[in-house]
Coordinates of N, CA and C in Angstrom, one line a residue:
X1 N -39.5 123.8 -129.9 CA -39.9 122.7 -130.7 C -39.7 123.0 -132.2
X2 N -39.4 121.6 -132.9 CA -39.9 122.0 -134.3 C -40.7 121.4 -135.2
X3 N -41.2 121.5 -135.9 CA -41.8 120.8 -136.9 C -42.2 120.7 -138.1
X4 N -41.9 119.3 -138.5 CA -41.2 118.8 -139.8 C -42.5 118.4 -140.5
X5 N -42.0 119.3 -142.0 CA -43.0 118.8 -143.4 C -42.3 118.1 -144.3
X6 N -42.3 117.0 -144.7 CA -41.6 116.7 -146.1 C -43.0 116.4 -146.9
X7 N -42.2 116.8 -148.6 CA -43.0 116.2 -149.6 C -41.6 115.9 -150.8
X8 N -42.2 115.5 -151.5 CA -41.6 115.0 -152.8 C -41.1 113.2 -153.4
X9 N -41.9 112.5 -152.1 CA -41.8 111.1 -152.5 C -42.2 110.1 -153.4
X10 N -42.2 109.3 -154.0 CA -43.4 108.8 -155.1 C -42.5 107.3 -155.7
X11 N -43.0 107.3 -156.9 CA -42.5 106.1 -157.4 C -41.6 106.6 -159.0
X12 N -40.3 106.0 -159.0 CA -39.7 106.5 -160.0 C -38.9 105.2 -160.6
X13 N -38.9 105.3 -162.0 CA -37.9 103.9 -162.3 C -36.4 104.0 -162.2
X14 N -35.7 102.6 -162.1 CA -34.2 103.0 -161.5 C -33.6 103.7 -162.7
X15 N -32.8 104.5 -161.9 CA -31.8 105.5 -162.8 C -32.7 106.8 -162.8
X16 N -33.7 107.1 -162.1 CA -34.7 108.0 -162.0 C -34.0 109.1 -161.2
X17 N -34.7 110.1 -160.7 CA -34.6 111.3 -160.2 C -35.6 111.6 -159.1
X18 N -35.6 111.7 -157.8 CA -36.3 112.5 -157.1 C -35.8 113.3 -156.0
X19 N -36.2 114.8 -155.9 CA -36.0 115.3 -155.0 C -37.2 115.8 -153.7
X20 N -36.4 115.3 -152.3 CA -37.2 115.6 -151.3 C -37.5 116.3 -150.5
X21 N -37.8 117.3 -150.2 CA -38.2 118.7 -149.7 C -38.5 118.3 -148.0
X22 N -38.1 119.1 -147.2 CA -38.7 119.2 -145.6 C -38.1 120.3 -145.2
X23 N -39.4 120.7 -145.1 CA -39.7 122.4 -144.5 C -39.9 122.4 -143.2
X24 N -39.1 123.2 -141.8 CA -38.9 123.4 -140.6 C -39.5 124.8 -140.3
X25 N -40.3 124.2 -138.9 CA -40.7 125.5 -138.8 C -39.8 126.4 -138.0
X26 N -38.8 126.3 -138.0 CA -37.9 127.2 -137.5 C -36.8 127.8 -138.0
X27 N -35.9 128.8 -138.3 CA -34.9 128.9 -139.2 C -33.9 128.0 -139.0
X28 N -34.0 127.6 -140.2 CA -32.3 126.3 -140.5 C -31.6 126.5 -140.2
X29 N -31.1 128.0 -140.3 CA -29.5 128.4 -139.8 C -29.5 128.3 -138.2
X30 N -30.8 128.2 -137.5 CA -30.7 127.6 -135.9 C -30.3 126.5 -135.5
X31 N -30.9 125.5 -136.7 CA -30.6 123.9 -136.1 C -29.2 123.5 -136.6
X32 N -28.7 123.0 -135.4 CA -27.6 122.3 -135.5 C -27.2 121.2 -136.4
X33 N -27.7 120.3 -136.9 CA -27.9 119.3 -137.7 C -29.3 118.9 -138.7
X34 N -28.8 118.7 -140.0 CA -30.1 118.9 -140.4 C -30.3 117.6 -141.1
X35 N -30.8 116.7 -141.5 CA -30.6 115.2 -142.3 C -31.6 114.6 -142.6
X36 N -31.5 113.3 -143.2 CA -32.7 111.8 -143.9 C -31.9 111.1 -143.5
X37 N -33.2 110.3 -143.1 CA -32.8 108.6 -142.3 C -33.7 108.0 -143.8
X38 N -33.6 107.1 -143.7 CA -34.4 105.8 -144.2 C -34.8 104.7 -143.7
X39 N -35.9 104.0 -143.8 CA -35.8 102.8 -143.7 C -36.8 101.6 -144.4
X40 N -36.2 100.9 -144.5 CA -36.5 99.9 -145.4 C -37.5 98.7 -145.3
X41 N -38.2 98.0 -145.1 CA -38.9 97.4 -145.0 C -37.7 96.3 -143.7
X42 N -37.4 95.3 -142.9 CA -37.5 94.5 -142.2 C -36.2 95.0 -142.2
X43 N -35.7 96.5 -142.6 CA -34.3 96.8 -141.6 C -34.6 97.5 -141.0
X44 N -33.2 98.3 -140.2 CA -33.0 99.3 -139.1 C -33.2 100.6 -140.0
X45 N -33.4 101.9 -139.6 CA -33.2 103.0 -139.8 C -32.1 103.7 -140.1
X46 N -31.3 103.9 -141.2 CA -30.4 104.8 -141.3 C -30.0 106.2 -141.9
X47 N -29.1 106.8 -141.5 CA -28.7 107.9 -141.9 C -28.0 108.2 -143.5
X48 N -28.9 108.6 -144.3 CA -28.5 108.8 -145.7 C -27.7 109.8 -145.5
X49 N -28.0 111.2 -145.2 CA -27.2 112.4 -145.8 C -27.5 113.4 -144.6
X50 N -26.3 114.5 -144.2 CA -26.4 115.2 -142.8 C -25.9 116.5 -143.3
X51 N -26.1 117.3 -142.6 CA -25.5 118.6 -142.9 C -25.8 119.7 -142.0
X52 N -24.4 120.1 -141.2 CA -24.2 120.5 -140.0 C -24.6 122.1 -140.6
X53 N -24.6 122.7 -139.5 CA -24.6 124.1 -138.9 C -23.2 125.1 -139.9
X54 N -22.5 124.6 -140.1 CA -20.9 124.9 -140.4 C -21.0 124.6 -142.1
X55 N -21.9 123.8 -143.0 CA -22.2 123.2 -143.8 C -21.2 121.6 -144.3
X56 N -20.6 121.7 -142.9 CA -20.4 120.2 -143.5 C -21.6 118.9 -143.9
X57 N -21.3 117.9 -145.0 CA -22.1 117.0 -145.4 C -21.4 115.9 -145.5
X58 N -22.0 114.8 -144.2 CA -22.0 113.1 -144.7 C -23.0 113.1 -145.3
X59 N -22.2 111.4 -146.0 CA -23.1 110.6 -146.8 C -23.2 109.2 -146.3
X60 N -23.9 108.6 -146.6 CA -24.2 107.3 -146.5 C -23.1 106.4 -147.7
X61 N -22.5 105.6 -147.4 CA -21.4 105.4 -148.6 C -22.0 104.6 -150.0
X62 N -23.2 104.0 -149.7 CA -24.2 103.9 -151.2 C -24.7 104.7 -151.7
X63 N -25.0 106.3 -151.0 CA -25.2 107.4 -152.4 C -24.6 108.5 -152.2
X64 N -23.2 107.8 -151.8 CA -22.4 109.2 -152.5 C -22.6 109.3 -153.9
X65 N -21.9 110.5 -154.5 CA -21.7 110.7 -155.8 C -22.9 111.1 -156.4
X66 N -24.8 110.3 -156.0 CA -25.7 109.9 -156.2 C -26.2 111.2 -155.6
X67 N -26.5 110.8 -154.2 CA -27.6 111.8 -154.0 C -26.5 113.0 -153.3
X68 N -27.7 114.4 -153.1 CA -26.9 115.7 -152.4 C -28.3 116.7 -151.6
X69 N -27.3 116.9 -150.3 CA -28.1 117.4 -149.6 C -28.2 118.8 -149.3
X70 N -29.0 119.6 -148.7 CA -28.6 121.0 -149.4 C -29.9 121.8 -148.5
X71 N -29.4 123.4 -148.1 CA -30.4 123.8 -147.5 C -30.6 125.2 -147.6
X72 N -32.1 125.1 -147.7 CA -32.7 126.7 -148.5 C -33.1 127.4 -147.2
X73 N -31.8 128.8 -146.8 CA -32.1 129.7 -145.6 C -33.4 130.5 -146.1
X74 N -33.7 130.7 -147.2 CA -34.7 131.8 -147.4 C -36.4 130.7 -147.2
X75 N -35.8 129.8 -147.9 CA -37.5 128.7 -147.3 C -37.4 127.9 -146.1
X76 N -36.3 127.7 -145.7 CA -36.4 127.4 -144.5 C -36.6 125.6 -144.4
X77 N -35.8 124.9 -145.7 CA -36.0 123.7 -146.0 C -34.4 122.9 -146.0
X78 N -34.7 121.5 -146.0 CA -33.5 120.9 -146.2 C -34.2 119.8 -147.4
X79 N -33.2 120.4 -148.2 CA -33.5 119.3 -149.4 C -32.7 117.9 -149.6
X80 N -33.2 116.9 -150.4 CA -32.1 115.7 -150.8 C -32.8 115.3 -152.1
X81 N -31.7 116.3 -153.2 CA -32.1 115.7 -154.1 C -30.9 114.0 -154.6
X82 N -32.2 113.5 -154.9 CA -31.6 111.7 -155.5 C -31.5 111.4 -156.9
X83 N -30.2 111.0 -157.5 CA -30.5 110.2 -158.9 C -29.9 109.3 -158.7
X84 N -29.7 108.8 -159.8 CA -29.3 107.6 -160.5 C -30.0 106.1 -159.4
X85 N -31.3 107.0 -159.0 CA -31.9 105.9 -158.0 C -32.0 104.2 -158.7
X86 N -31.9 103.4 -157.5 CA -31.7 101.6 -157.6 C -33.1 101.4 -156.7
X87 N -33.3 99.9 -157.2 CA -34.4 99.1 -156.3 C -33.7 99.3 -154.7
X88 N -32.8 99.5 -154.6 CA -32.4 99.5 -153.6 C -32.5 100.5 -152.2
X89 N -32.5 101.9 -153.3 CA -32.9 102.9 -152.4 C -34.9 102.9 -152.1
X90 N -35.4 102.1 -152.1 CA -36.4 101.9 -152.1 C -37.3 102.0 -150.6
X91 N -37.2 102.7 -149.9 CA -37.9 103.0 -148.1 C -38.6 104.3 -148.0
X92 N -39.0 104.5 -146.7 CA -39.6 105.4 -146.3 C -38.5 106.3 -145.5
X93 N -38.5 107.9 -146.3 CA -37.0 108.6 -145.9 C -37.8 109.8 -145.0
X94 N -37.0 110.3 -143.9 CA -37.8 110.5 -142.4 C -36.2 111.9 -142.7
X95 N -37.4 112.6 -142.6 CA -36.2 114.2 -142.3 C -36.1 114.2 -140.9
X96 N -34.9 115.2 -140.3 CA -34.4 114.3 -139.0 C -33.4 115.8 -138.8
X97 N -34.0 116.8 -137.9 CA -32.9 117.9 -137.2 C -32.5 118.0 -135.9
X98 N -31.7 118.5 -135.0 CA -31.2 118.6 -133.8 C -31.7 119.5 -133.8
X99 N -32.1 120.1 -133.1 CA -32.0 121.5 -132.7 C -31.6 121.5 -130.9
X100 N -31.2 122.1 -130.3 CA -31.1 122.1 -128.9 C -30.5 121.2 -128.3
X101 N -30.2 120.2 -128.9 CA -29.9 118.9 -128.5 C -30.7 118.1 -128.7
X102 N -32.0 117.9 -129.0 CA -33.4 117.4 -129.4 C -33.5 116.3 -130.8
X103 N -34.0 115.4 -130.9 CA -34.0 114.8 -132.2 C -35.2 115.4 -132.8
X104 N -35.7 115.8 -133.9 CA -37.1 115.8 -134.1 C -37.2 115.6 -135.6
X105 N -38.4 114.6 -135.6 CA -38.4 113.8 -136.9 C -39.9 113.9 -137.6
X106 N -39.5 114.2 -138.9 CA -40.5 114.1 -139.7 C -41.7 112.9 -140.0
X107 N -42.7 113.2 -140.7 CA -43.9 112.3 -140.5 C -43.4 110.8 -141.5
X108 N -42.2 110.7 -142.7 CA -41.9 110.2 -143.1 C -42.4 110.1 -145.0
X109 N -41.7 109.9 -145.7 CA -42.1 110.2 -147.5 C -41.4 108.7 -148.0
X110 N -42.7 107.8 -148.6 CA -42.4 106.7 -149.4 C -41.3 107.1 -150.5
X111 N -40.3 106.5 -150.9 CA -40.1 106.5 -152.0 C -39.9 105.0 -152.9
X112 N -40.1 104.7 -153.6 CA -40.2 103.4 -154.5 C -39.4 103.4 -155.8
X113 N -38.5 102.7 -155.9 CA -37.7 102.8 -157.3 C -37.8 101.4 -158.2
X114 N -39.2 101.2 -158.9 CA -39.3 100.0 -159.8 C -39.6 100.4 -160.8
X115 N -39.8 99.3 -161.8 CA -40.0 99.6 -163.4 C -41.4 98.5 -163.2

């Protein structure tokens, strides 16, 4: 099993900055896939940003360039830091690893981007 902490969500105005922390209790370099979903008030769940075992990284095609995802072997976390945030990126973002073949998903981090 694993299990997922995220922190660093909150309210920032657009063009803002936030980065989101989720700490695994197992070493990263184990899990096969490491990622953030989102989701948005009366949509589906999606896959913002991924990052394999090998360190490849998708993106979600509204924050490339924007956001970057990234992972600390010594803390044992998968970060996604966000700028140049819009009303748009505005949901509840859900850390999200494989391990084993397994999905296992974080408790979930508001994030809000208004003025």
């Amino acid at each position: 099993q694993v299990q997922l902490v995220e922190s660093g969500g909150g309210l920032v105005q657009p063009g803002g900055s936030l980065r989101l922390s989720c700490a695994a209790s197992r070493s990263v370099f184990s899990i096969s896939v490491l990622g953030w979903y989102r989701q948005a008030p009366g949509k589906e769940r999606e896959l913002v940003a991924a990052i394999t075992r090998d360190g490849t990284r998708r993106y979600l095609d509204s924050v490339k360039a924007r956001f970057t995802v990234s992972r600390d072997f010594a803390e044992n976390t998968v970060d996604l830091q966000m700028n140049s945030l819009n009303p748009e990126d505005t949901a509840v973002y859900y850390c999200n690893v494989v391990y084993q073949g397994i999905n296992y998903w974080g408790q979930g981090t508001q994030v809000t981007v208004s003025s």
